Short mmCIF file of C-alpha atoms in Angstrom, two decimals:
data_model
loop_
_atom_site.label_atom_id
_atom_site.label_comp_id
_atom_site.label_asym_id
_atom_site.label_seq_id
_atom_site.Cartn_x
_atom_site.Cartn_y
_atom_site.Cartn_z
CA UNK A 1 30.68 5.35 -2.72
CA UNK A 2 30.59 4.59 0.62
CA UNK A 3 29.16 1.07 1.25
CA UNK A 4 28.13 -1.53 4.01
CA UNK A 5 27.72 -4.98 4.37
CA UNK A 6 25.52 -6.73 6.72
CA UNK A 7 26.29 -10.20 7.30
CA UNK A 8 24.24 -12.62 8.60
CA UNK A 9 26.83 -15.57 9.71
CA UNK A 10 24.53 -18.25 10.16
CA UNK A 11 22.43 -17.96 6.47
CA UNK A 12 22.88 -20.40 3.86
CA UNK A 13 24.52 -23.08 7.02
CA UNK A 14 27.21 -20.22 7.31
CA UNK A 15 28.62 -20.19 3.01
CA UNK A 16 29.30 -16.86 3.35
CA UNK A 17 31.22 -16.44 6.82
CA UNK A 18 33.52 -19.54 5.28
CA UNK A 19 34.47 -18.07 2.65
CA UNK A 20 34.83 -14.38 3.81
CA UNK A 21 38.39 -13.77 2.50
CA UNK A 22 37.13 -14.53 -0.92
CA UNK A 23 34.55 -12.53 -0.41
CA UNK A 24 35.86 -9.88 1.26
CA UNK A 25 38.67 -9.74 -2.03
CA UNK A 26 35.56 -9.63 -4.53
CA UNK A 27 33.97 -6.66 -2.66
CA UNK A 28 36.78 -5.04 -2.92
CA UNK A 29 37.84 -5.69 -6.06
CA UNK A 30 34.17 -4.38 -7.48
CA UNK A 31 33.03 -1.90 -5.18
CA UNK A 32 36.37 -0.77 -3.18
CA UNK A 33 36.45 -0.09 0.57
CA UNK A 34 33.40 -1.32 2.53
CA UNK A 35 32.39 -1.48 6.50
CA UNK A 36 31.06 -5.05 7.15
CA UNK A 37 28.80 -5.60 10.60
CA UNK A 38 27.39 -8.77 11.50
CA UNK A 39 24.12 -9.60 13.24
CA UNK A 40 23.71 -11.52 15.92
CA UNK A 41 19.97 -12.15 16.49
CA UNK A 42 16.91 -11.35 15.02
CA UNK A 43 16.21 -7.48 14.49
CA UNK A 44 20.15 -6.67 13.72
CA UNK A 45 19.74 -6.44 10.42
CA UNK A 46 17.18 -4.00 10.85
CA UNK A 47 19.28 -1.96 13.07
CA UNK A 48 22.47 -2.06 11.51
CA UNK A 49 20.56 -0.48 7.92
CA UNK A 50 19.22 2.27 10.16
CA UNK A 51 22.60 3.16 11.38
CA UNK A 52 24.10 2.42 7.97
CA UNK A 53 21.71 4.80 6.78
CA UNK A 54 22.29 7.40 9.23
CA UNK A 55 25.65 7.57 8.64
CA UNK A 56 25.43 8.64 5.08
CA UNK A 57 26.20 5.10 3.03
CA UNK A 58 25.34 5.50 0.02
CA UNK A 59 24.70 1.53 -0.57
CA UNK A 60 24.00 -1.35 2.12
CA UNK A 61 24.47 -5.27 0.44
CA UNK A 62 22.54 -7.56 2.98
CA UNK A 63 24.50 -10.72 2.92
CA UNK A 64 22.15 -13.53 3.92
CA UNK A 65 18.29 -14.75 2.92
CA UNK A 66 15.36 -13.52 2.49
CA UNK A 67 14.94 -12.86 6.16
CA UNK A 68 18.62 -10.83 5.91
CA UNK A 69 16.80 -8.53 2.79
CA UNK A 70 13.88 -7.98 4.34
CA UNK A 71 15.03 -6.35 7.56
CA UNK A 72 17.44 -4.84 6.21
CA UNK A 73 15.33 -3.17 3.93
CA UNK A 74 12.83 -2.64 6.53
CA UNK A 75 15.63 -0.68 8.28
CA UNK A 76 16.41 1.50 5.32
CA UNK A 77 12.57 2.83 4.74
CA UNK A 78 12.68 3.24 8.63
CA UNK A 79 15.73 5.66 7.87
CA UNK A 80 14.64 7.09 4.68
CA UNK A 81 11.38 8.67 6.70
CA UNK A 82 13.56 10.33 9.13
CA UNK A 83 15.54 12.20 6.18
CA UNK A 84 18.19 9.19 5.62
CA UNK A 85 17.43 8.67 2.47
CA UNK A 86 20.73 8.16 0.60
CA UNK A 87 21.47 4.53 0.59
CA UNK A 88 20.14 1.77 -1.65
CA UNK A 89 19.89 -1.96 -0.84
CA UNK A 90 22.17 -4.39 -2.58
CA UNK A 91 21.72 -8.24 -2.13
CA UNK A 92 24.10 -11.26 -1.60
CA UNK A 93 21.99 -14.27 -1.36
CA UNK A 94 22.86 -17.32 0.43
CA UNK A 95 19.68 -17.91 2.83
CA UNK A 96 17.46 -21.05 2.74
CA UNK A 97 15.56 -19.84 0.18
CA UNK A 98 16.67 -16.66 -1.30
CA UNK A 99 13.13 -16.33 -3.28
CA UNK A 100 13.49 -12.21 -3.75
CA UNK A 101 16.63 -13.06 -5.21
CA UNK A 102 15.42 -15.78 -7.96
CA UNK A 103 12.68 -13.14 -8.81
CA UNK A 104 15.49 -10.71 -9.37
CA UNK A 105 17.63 -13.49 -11.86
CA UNK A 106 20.72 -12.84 -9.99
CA UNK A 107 23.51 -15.30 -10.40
CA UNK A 108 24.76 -17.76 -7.59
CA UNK A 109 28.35 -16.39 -7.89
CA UNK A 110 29.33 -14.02 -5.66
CA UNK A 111 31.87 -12.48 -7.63
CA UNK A 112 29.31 -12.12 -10.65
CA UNK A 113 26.71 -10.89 -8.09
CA UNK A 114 29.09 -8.28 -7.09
CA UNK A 115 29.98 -6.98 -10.56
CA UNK A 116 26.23 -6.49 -11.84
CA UNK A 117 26.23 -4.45 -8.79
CA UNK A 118 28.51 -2.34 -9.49
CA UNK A 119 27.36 -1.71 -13.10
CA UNK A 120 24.10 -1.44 -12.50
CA UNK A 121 21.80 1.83 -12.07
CA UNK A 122 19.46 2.32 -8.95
CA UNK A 123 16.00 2.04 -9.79
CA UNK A 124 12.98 2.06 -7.34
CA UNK A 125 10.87 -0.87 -6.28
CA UNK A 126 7.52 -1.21 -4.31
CA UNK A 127 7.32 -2.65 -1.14
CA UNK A 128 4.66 -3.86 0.93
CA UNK A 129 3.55 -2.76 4.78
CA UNK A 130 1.91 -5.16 6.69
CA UNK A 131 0.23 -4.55 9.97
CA UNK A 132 -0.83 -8.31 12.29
CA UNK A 133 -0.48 -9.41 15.61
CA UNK A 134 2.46 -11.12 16.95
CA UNK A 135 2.87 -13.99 18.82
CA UNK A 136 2.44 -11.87 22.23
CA UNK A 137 -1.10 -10.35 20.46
CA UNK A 138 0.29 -7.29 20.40
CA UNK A 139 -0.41 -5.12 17.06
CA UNK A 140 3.33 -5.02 14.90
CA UNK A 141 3.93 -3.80 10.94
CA UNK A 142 7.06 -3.87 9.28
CA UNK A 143 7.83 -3.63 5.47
CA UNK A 144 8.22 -6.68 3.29
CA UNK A 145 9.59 -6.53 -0.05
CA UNK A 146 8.95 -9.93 -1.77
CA UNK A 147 5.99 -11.88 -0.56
CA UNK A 148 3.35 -11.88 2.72
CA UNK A 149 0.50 -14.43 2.95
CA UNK A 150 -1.44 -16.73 5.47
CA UNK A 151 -2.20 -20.03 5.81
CA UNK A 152 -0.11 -23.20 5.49
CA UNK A 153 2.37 -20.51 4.31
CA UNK A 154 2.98 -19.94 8.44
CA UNK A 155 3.08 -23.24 9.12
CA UNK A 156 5.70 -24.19 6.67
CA UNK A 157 7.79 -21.57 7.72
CA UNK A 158 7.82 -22.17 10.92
CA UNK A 159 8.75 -25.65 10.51
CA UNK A 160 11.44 -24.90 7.96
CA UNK A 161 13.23 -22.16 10.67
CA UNK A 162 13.01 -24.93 13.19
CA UNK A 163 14.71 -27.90 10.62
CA UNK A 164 18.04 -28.84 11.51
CA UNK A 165 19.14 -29.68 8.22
CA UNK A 166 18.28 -26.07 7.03
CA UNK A 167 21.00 -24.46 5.32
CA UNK A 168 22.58 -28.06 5.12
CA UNK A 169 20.19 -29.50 2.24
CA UNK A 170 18.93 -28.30 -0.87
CA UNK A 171 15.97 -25.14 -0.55
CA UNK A 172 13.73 -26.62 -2.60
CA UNK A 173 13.51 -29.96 -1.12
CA UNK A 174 13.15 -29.03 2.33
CA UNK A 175 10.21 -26.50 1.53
CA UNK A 176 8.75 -29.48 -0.52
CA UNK A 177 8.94 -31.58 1.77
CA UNK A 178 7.83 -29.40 5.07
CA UNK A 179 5.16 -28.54 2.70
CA UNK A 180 3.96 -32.14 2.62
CA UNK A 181 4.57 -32.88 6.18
CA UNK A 182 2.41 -29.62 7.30
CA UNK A 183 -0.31 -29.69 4.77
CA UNK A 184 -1.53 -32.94 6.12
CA UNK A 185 -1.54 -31.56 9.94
CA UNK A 186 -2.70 -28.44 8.67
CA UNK A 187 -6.65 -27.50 9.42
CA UNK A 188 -8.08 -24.89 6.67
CA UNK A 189 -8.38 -21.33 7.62
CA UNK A 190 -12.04 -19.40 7.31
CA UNK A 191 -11.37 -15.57 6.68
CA UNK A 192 -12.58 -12.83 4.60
CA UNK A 193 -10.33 -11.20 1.94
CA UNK A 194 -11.06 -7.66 0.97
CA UNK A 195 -9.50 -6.12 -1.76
CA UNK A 196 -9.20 -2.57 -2.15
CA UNK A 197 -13.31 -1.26 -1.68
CA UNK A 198 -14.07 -4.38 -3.29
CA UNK A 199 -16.82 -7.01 -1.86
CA UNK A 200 -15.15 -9.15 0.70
CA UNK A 201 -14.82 -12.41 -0.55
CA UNK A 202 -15.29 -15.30 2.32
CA UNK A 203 -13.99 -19.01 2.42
CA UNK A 204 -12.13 -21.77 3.56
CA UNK A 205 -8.52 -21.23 2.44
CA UNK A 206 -5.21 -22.93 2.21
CA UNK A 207 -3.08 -20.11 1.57
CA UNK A 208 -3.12 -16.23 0.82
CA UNK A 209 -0.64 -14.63 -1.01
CA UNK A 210 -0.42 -10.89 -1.08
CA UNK A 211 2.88 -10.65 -4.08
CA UNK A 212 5.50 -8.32 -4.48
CA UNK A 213 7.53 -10.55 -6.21
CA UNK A 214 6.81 -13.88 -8.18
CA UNK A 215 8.87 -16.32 -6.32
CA UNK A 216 8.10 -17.93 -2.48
CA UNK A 217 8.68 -21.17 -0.58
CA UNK A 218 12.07 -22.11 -2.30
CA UNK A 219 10.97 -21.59 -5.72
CA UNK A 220 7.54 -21.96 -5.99
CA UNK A 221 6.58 -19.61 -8.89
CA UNK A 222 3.29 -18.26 -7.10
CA UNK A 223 3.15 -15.55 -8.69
CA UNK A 224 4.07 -15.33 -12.05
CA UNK A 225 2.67 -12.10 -13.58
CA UNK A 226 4.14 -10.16 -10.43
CA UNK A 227 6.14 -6.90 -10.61
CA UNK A 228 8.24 -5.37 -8.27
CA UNK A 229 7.09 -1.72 -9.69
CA UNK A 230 3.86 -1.81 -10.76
CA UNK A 231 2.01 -0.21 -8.23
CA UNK A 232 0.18 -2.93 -6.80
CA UNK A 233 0.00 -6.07 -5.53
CA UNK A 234 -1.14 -9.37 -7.32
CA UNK A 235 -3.26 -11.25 -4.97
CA UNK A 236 -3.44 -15.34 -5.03
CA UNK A 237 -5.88 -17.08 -2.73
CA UNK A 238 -5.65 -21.25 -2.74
CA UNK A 239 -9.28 -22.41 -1.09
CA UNK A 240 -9.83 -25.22 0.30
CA UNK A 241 -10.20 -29.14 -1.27
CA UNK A 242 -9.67 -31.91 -1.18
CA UNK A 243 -6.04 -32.65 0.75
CA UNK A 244 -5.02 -35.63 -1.77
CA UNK A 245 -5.90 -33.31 -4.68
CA UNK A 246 -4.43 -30.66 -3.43
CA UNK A 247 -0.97 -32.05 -2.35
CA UNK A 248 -0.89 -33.52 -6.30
CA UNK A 249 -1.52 -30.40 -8.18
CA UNK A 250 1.34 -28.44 -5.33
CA UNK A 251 3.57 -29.14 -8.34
CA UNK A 252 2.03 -26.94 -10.18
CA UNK A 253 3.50 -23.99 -8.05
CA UNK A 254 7.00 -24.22 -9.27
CA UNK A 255 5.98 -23.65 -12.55
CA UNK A 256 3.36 -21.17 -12.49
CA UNK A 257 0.81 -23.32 -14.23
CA UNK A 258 -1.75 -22.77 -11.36
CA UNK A 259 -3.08 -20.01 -12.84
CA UNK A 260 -6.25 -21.79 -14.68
CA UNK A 261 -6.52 -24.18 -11.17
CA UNK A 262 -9.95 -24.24 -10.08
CA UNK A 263 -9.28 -24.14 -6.99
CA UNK A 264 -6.74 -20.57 -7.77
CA UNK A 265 -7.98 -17.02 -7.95
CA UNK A 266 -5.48 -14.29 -8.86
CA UNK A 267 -6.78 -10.69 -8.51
CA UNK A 268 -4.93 -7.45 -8.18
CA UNK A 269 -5.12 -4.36 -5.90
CA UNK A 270 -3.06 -1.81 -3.52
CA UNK A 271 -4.69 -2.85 0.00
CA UNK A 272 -5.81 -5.92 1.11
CA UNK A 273 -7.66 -6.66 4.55
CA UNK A 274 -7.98 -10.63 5.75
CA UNK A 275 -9.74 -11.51 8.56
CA UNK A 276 -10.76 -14.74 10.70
CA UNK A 277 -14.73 -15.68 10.67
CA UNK A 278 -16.14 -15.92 13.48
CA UNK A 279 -15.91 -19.33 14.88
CA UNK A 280 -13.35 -20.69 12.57
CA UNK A 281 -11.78 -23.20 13.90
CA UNK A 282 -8.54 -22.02 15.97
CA UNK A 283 -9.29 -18.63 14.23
CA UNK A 284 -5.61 -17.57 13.39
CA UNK A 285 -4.61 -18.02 10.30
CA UNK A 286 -0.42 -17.60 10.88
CA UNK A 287 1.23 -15.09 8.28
CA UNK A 288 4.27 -15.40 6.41
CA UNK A 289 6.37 -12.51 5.74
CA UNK A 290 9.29 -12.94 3.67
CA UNK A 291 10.12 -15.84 4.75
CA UNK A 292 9.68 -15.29 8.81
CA UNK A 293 6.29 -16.39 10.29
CA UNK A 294 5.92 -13.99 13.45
CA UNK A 295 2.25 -13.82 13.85
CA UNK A 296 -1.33 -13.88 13.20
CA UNK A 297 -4.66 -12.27 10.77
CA UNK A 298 -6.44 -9.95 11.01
CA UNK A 299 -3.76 -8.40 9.05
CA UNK A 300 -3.52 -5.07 6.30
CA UNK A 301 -1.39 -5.57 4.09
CA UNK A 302 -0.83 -1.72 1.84
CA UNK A 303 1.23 -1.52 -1.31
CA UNK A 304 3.79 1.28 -1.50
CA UNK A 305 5.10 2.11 -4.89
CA UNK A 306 8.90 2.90 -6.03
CA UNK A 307 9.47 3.25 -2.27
CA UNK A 308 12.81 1.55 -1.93
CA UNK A 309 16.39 1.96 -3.73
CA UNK A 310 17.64 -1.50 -5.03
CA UNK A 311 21.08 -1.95 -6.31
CA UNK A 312 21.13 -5.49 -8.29
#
């Protein structure tokens, strides 16, 4: 089996670049001879899968967070519609927040990480496709494989990329606490969700989650009925309260016990459209997509099942 490793130095304050000989001795006692590139900025990992892809490996580990996974699994669906369709994406998570990860119960040691790989089969998840516009208001897609939403979402992540101490302090805390910090600057979103042909459903929001997987924001258990190959997509919007209220019952996220929240609706479905209202104030919601924050709604966000290898 040939297989390839892309390394993101920098994730998880740089564990996994330390340690490399360690590493490098696990890979190779589990999985043999590999091919290890790193990236250097934003969009490598993305790259590197394609050519990775291209030249016939049959699986591609993306050593990092959730940032790492997602591109490189972006790159790998990029591949697989040109005819590269061979490889399947293994995960060694170190990142900030490593959410896909916790929703797939793998184990913090890299050396047991490495030998459920190697036993396991391939099966085939879903992913997600989201089209938005960036930062430049441009139109952009790309895949996502865990979670995309809107809302505070943006803002946290955003402000969690930009931390110094990321990498350096615990996931959880530093989502928690960006959470707090940005929820009280934050000013609620008005858009219009529309699910499948459904009836749009308008409001004043605090955060959108379109789910893969059930896990976001360091741990926050958004999700919890979610599946990564079911076919759809469970939907959970947050509206708008009462910021006091709201901040209390946050807790309630890392357990899943928001589901009977009166302020929480849960639905299901395959496509989802969110736009701004007219007039809302600022008008643009930021999205969220696995973990990155790189634009704006309207955005489409289209479910598309068993679409990926995965290797873990």
């Amino acid at each position: 089996m040939k297989v390839g490793i892309i390394l993101n130095p920098i994730a998880g304050d740089g564990r996994l670049k330390r340690d490399w000989a360690d590493v490098a001795g696990a890979l190779e006692r589990h999985l043999g001879r590999f091919e290890m590139r790193e990236t250097l900025a934003e969009g490598d990992a993305e790259r590197l899968a394609i050519e990775f892809a291209a030249e016939g490996y049959e699986l591609v580990i993306a050593a990092g967070g959730d940032g790492t996974a997602s591109e490189t699994a972006d790159g790998l669906l990029q591949a697989a519609r040109e005819g590269y369709d061979s490889a399947a994406l293994g995960l060694l998570a170190c990142g900030t927040g490593s959410d896909f990860a916790r929703g797939l119960g793998l184990p913090d040691d890299v050396d047991a990480v490495l030998e459920r790989i190697a036993a396991c089969q391939i099966r085939m998840i879903d992913v997600g496709r989201i089209s938005y516009i960036d930062d430049h208001g441009a139109l952009a897609s790309r895949h996502f494989i865990n979670i995309a939403s809107l809302g505070l979402s943006g803002h946290v992540d955003r402000a969690v990329n930009a931390d110094r101490r990321k990498g350096r302090i615990p996931a959880k805390a530093l989502f928690l606490w960006r959470t707090v910090t940005e929820f009280f600057n934050y000013h609620f979103d008005d858009v219009i969700v529309t699910i499948d042909d459904g009836e749009p459903i308008a409001g004043r929001v605090a955060l959108v989650a379109i789910a893969n997987g059930p896990f976001f924001g360091g741990g926050m258990m958004i999700a919890p009925d979610a599946s990564l190959d079911d076919g759809q997509f469970d939907i959970v919007i947050l509206r708008a309260g009462g910021k006091i209220a709201l901040m209390r019952d946050i807790r309630l996220l890392y357990t899943g016990q928001h589901r009977d929240h009166p302020a929480v609706t849960i639905l299901r479905g395959r496509k989802v459209l969110v736009e701004p209202v007219i007039g809302a104030f600022e008008n643009s919601a930021l999205v969220d997509i696995d973990g990155e924050a790189p634009g704006r709604v309207p955005a489409e966000f289209e479910i598309m099942p068993r679409a990926l290898k995965l290797r873990c």
